[in-house]
Coordinates of C-alpha atoms and ligand atoms in Angstrom, one line a residue:
M1 CA 10.0 97.8 22.3
A2 CA 9.6 95.0 24.9
L3 CA 10.9 91.7 23.8
P4 CA 8.1 89.7 22.1
F5 CA 8.7 86.7 24.4
A6 CA 11.2 85.8 27.1
T7 CA 10.5 82.1 27.5
A8 CA 10.6 79.2 25.1
I9 CA 9.0 75.9 26.1
V10 CA 10.5 72.7 24.7
P11 CA 8.4 69.6 25.2
A12 CA 10.8 66.7 25.7
A13 CA 8.8 64.3 27.8
G14 CA 8.1 61.6 25.2
L15 CA 9.3 58.0 25.5
G16 CA 11.2 58.1 22.1
T17 CA 9.5 54.9 21.0
R18 CA 10.6 55.3 17.4
F19 CA 14.2 55.2 18.7
L20 CA 14.0 52.2 20.9
P21 CA 16.1 50.4 22.1
A22 CA 18.6 53.4 22.2
T23 CA 16.1 55.5 24.2
K24 CA 16.0 52.9 27.0
A25 CA 19.2 54.6 28.2
V26 CA 19.6 58.0 26.4
P27 CA 16.8 60.6 25.7
K28 CA 16.5 61.2 22.0
E29 CA 16.9 64.9 22.5
L30 CA 20.6 64.2 23.5
F31 CA 21.4 62.2 20.3
P32 CA 24.1 64.2 18.5
V33 CA 23.8 65.7 15.1
I34 CA 27.5 65.3 14.4
D35 CA 28.6 66.2 17.9
T36 CA 25.9 68.5 19.2
P37 CA 22.6 67.2 20.7
G38 CA 19.4 68.3 19.0
I39 CA 18.3 70.0 22.2
E40 CA 21.3 72.4 22.0
L41 CA 20.4 73.3 18.4
V42 CA 16.9 74.2 19.5
A43 CA 18.1 76.1 22.5
A44 CA 20.5 78.1 20.3
E45 CA 17.6 78.9 17.9
A46 CA 15.4 80.1 20.9
A47 CA 18.3 82.3 22.2
E48 CA 19.0 83.7 18.8
A49 CA 15.3 84.8 18.6
G50 CA 15.7 86.7 21.9
A51 CA 14.5 84.1 24.5
S52 CA 16.3 84.2 27.8
R53 CA 14.7 81.2 29.4
L54 CA 14.2 77.7 28.2
V55 CA 11.6 75.6 30.0
I56 CA 12.2 71.9 29.1
V57 CA 9.2 69.8 29.9
I58 CA 10.5 66.3 30.8
S59 CA 9.0 63.2 32.2
P60 CA 10.4 61.6 35.4
G61 CA 13.8 60.0 34.5
K62 CA 14.7 62.4 31.7
D63 CA 16.8 64.8 33.9
A64 CA 19.8 64.2 31.6
V65 CA 18.3 66.6 29.1
A66 CA 18.5 69.5 31.5
E67 CA 21.7 68.2 33.1
Y68 CA 23.4 68.7 29.7
F69 CA 23.1 72.5 30.1
R70 CA 24.9 72.5 33.5
P71 CA 28.5 73.6 33.7
Q72 CA 31.1 70.7 34.1
P73 CA 33.9 72.4 36.1
E74 CA 36.2 69.4 36.3
L75 CA 36.0 68.6 32.6
E76 CA 36.5 72.3 31.8
A77 CA 39.5 72.5 34.0
T78 CA 41.1 69.4 32.4
L79 CA 40.5 70.8 28.9
E80 CA 42.0 74.1 30.0
E81 CA 45.1 72.5 31.5
R82 CA 45.6 70.5 28.2
G83 CA 45.3 73.7 26.2
K84 CA 42.2 72.4 24.3
T85 CA 40.7 75.9 24.0
E86 CA 38.5 75.3 21.0
L87 CA 37.0 72.1 22.6
L88 CA 36.5 74.0 25.9
G89 CA 34.5 76.6 24.1
R90 CA 32.2 73.9 22.6
V91 CA 31.8 72.3 26.0
Q92 CA 30.8 75.6 27.7
R93 CA 28.5 76.7 24.9
A94 CA 25.3 75.1 26.1
A95 CA 25.5 76.5 29.6
N96 CA 26.1 80.0 28.3
L97 CA 23.3 80.0 25.7
I98 CA 20.2 80.4 27.8
Q99 CA 18.9 79.9 31.3
V100 CA 17.4 76.4 31.6
E101 CA 14.6 75.2 33.8
T102 CA 12.5 72.1 33.8
A103 CA 8.8 71.4 34.2
I104 CA 7.6 67.8 34.9
Q105 CA 4.9 66.1 32.9
D106 CA 4.0 63.1 35.1
Q107 CA 1.7 61.4 32.6
A108 CA 1.9 61.2 28.8
L109 CA -1.4 63.0 28.1
G110 CA -0.3 64.7 24.8
L111 CA 1.5 67.8 23.5
G112 CA -1.1 70.2 24.7
H113 CA -0.9 68.8 28.2
A114 CA 2.9 69.0 28.1
V115 CA 2.8 72.7 27.1
G116 CA 0.3 73.4 29.9
C117 CA 2.8 71.9 32.4
A118 CA 5.1 74.8 31.8
E119 CA 2.6 77.5 32.7
P120 CA 3.7 77.8 36.4
N121 CA 7.2 78.7 35.1
L122 CA 6.0 81.8 33.4
R123 CA 6.2 85.2 35.1
P124 CA 3.0 87.2 35.4
E125 CA 4.1 89.9 32.9
E126 CA 4.8 87.5 30.1
E127 CA 2.1 87.9 27.5
A128 CA 3.3 85.4 24.9
V129 CA 5.5 82.3 24.9
A130 CA 7.4 80.4 22.2
V131 CA 7.2 76.6 21.8
L132 CA 9.8 74.7 19.9
L133 CA 9.3 71.0 19.2
P134 CA 12.8 69.5 19.5
D135 CA 12.0 66.9 16.8
D136 CA 11.7 69.6 14.2
L137 CA 14.8 71.4 12.9
V138 CA 13.7 74.4 10.8
L139 CA 16.4 75.7 8.6
P140 CA 17.8 78.2 8.2
T141 CA 16.9 79.6 11.7
G142 CA 15.2 82.9 12.0
V143 CA 11.5 82.0 11.6
L144 CA 10.7 82.8 15.2
S145 CA 11.9 86.4 14.7
R146 CA 9.6 86.7 11.7
M147 CA 6.8 85.2 13.7
A148 CA 7.4 87.8 16.4
R149 CA 7.2 90.6 13.9
V150 CA 3.9 89.3 12.7
R151 CA 2.5 89.2 16.2
A152 CA 3.7 92.8 16.7
E153 CA 1.8 93.8 13.6
R154 CA -1.3 91.7 13.8
G155 CA -1.5 90.5 17.5
G156 CA -2.7 87.1 18.7
T157 CA -0.9 83.9 18.0
V158 CA 1.5 83.1 15.2
L159 CA 2.7 79.7 14.0
C160 CA 5.1 78.4 11.5
A161 CA 3.7 76.5 8.5
F162 CA 5.3 74.3 5.8
D163 CA 3.7 73.5 2.6
I164 CA 3.7 69.7 2.7
P165 CA 2.9 67.1 0.0
R166 CA -0.8 66.1 0.4
A167 CA 0.2 62.4 0.7
E168 CA 2.1 63.2 3.9
I169 CA -0.3 65.7 5.4
S170 CA -2.1 63.4 7.8
A171 CA 1.0 63.3 10.1
Y172 CA 0.5 67.0 11.0
G173 CA -1.7 69.7 12.4
V174 CA -3.2 71.3 9.3
F175 CA -4.4 74.9 8.8
D176 CA -7.5 76.3 7.1
V177 CA -6.1 79.6 5.7
D178 CA -6.9 82.8 3.9
D179 CA -4.3 84.9 2.1
T180 CA -3.1 88.3 3.4
D181 CA -1.3 91.0 1.5
D182 CA 1.9 89.2 2.4
P183 CA 2.4 85.9 0.4
D184 CA 4.3 84.4 3.4
V185 CA 1.7 85.3 6.0
K186 CA -1.8 83.7 6.1
R187 CA -4.7 84.2 8.3
V188 CA -5.8 80.9 10.0
N189 CA -9.6 80.2 10.1
G190 CA -9.3 76.8 11.7
M191 CA -6.8 74.0 12.5
V192 CA -7.2 70.2 12.7
E193 CA -4.8 67.6 14.0
K194 CA -3.8 64.8 11.7
P195 CA -6.8 64.8 9.3
P196 CA -7.1 62.1 6.6
A197 CA -5.4 63.5 3.5
D198 CA -8.7 63.9 1.6
E199 CA -10.2 65.9 4.4
A200 CA -7.3 68.2 5.1
P201 CA -8.3 71.8 4.7
S202 CA -5.0 72.7 3.0
T203 CA -1.5 71.5 2.6
F204 CA -0.1 74.0 5.1
A205 CA 1.0 72.1 8.2
A206 CA 2.3 73.1 11.7
A207 CA 6.0 72.6 11.7
G208 CA 7.1 72.7 15.4
R209 CA 7.4 76.5 16.0
Y210 CA 4.7 78.3 17.9
L211 CA 4.4 81.9 19.3
L212 CA 1.5 81.5 21.5
D213 CA -0.5 84.2 23.2
R214 CA -0.8 83.5 27.0
A215 CA -4.5 82.9 26.4
I216 CA -3.4 79.4 25.2
F217 CA -3.1 78.2 28.8
D218 CA -6.7 78.9 29.5
A219 CA -7.8 77.2 26.3
L220 CA -5.6 74.1 27.2
K221 CA -7.6 73.7 30.4
R222 CA -10.9 73.6 28.4
I223 CA -10.1 71.0 25.7
T224 CA -10.9 67.3 25.8
P225 CA -8.8 64.5 24.4
G226 CA -8.6 64.6 20.6
A227 CA -6.5 62.8 17.9
G228 CA -4.9 59.7 19.4
G229 CA -6.8 60.2 22.6
E230 CA -4.4 63.0 23.6
L231 CA -4.8 66.6 24.7
Q232 CA -3.7 68.3 21.5
L233 CA -2.1 71.8 21.3
T234 CA -3.8 72.0 17.9
D235 CA -7.3 71.7 19.6
A236 CA -6.5 74.5 22.0
I237 CA -5.4 76.8 19.1
A238 CA -8.6 75.8 17.2
L239 CA -10.7 76.7 20.3
L240 CA -9.0 80.1 20.5
I241 CA -9.7 80.7 16.8
S242 CA -13.4 79.8 17.2
E243 CA -13.6 82.4 20.0
G244 CA -12.2 85.2 17.6
H245 CA -8.6 85.1 18.7
P246 CA -6.4 86.2 15.8
V247 CA -4.0 83.4 14.5
H248 CA -1.6 83.7 11.6
V249 CA 1.0 81.5 10.1
V250 CA 4.4 82.4 8.6
V251 CA 5.0 80.1 5.7
H252 CA 8.6 78.9 5.9
R253 CA 10.1 78.2 2.5
G254 CA 13.4 76.8 3.8
G255 CA 14.4 73.3 4.8
R256 CA 13.3 71.0 7.6
H257 CA 14.5 67.9 9.3
D258 CA 12.6 65.5 11.6
L259 CA 14.9 64.3 14.3
G260 CA 12.2 62.3 15.9
N261 CA 12.7 59.1 13.9
P262 CA 15.9 57.3 12.6
A263 CA 15.3 58.0 8.9
G264 CA 14.9 61.8 9.5
F265 CA 17.7 61.8 12.0
L266 CA 20.1 60.2 9.5
R267 CA 19.3 62.7 6.8
A268 CA 19.9 65.6 9.2
A269 CA 23.2 64.1 10.3
V270 CA 24.3 63.6 6.6
D271 CA 23.1 67.1 5.7
F272 CA 25.0 68.8 8.6
A273 CA 28.1 66.6 8.0
L274 CA 28.3 67.5 4.3
A275 CA 28.3 71.2 5.3
H276 CA 31.0 70.6 8.0
P277 CA 34.5 71.9 7.0
E278 CA 36.3 69.0 8.7
Y279 CA 34.0 66.1 7.9
G280 CA 32.2 67.3 4.7
P281 CA 34.8 66.7 1.9
D282 CA 35.7 63.1 3.0
L283 CA 32.1 62.2 3.6
R284 CA 31.1 63.5 0.1
D285 CA 33.8 61.4 -1.6
W286 CA 33.0 58.3 0.5
L287 CA 29.2 58.6 -0.2
R288 CA 29.8 59.0 -3.9
G289 CA 31.9 55.8 -4.0
R290 CA 29.4 54.0 -1.7
I291 CA 26.4 54.9 -3.8
A292 CA 28.3 53.9 -7.1
D293 CA 29.0 50.5 -5.5
G294 CA 25.2 50.0 -5.2
Ligands
G1P301 C1 3.1 67.5 16.5 C2 1.8 68.4 16.5 C3 1.4 68.6 15.0 C4 2.6 69.2 14.2 C5 3.8 68.2 14.4 C6 5.0 68.9 13.7 O1 2.8 66.2 16.1 O2 0.8 67.7 17.2 O3 0.3 69.4 15.0 O4 2.2 69.3 12.9 O5 4.1 68.0 15.7 O6 6.1 68.1 13.7 P1 3.7 64.9 16.4 O7 4.7 64.9 15.3 O8 4.3 65.1 17.7 O9 2.8 63.7 16.3

């Protein structure tokens, strides 16, 4: 069977306003979760699901995000000379994961517009493309492969959904769904970006992983500015649904971190550090003492 998708698009053109002032100098996608930038975690997830190409959509000035994936021969030679083999492996890991390209988004016109900027990077034969939002860490990984299986069975477009508390729902794209014979797969009848909580059609929200039929690019050209005055990916998906294009969600029952704001980022860092063989035990003891001190 042909691979379900070869390319994963990662929109990374945002200003990182929630992380200012740090993002004056460093793109938030390069902030390390312990020692590994979030963008590498997302690239690893895309590669694990079978993608061979990552198209990172950046704004002018954010080249460092793609630069991170280039080999660093001098640094690598130094580590090799010093016998730091394990560290050398970690330094080389990103460049060996996946082929990285960039697309430029010149104006901050919204997520839908950012995804559309990557269309010229696709090859003619690619029928579907994955989109991974680098702010969202979906744990454990593997949901993209489940989404690909659902596309193979049911066709069309498949997204990842989380069941979110209603009080938080208006921060998300929200699905209007019907059950299928699989409790973790739902048919989507409509989708709305950031509705007021009392108008949300369900508590199932888009969680940053999309497997989009190529038809999305045509839909993206036909939408007008929506929530926040931006061209929304949600609105292009809603347009496809209204035209009879099949859309399903895989409900992911695992964990999730939002790396896009300091509070979420700190949680992710603590979560990963507690599971780390070297840092975990000490951190756990220290946290216990720190919390007991009030
Ligand atoms: C974006 C999408 C939204 C989705 C969310 C997931 O919103 O527009 O539909 O639910 O990501 O994190 P943002 O968080 O960029 O405002």
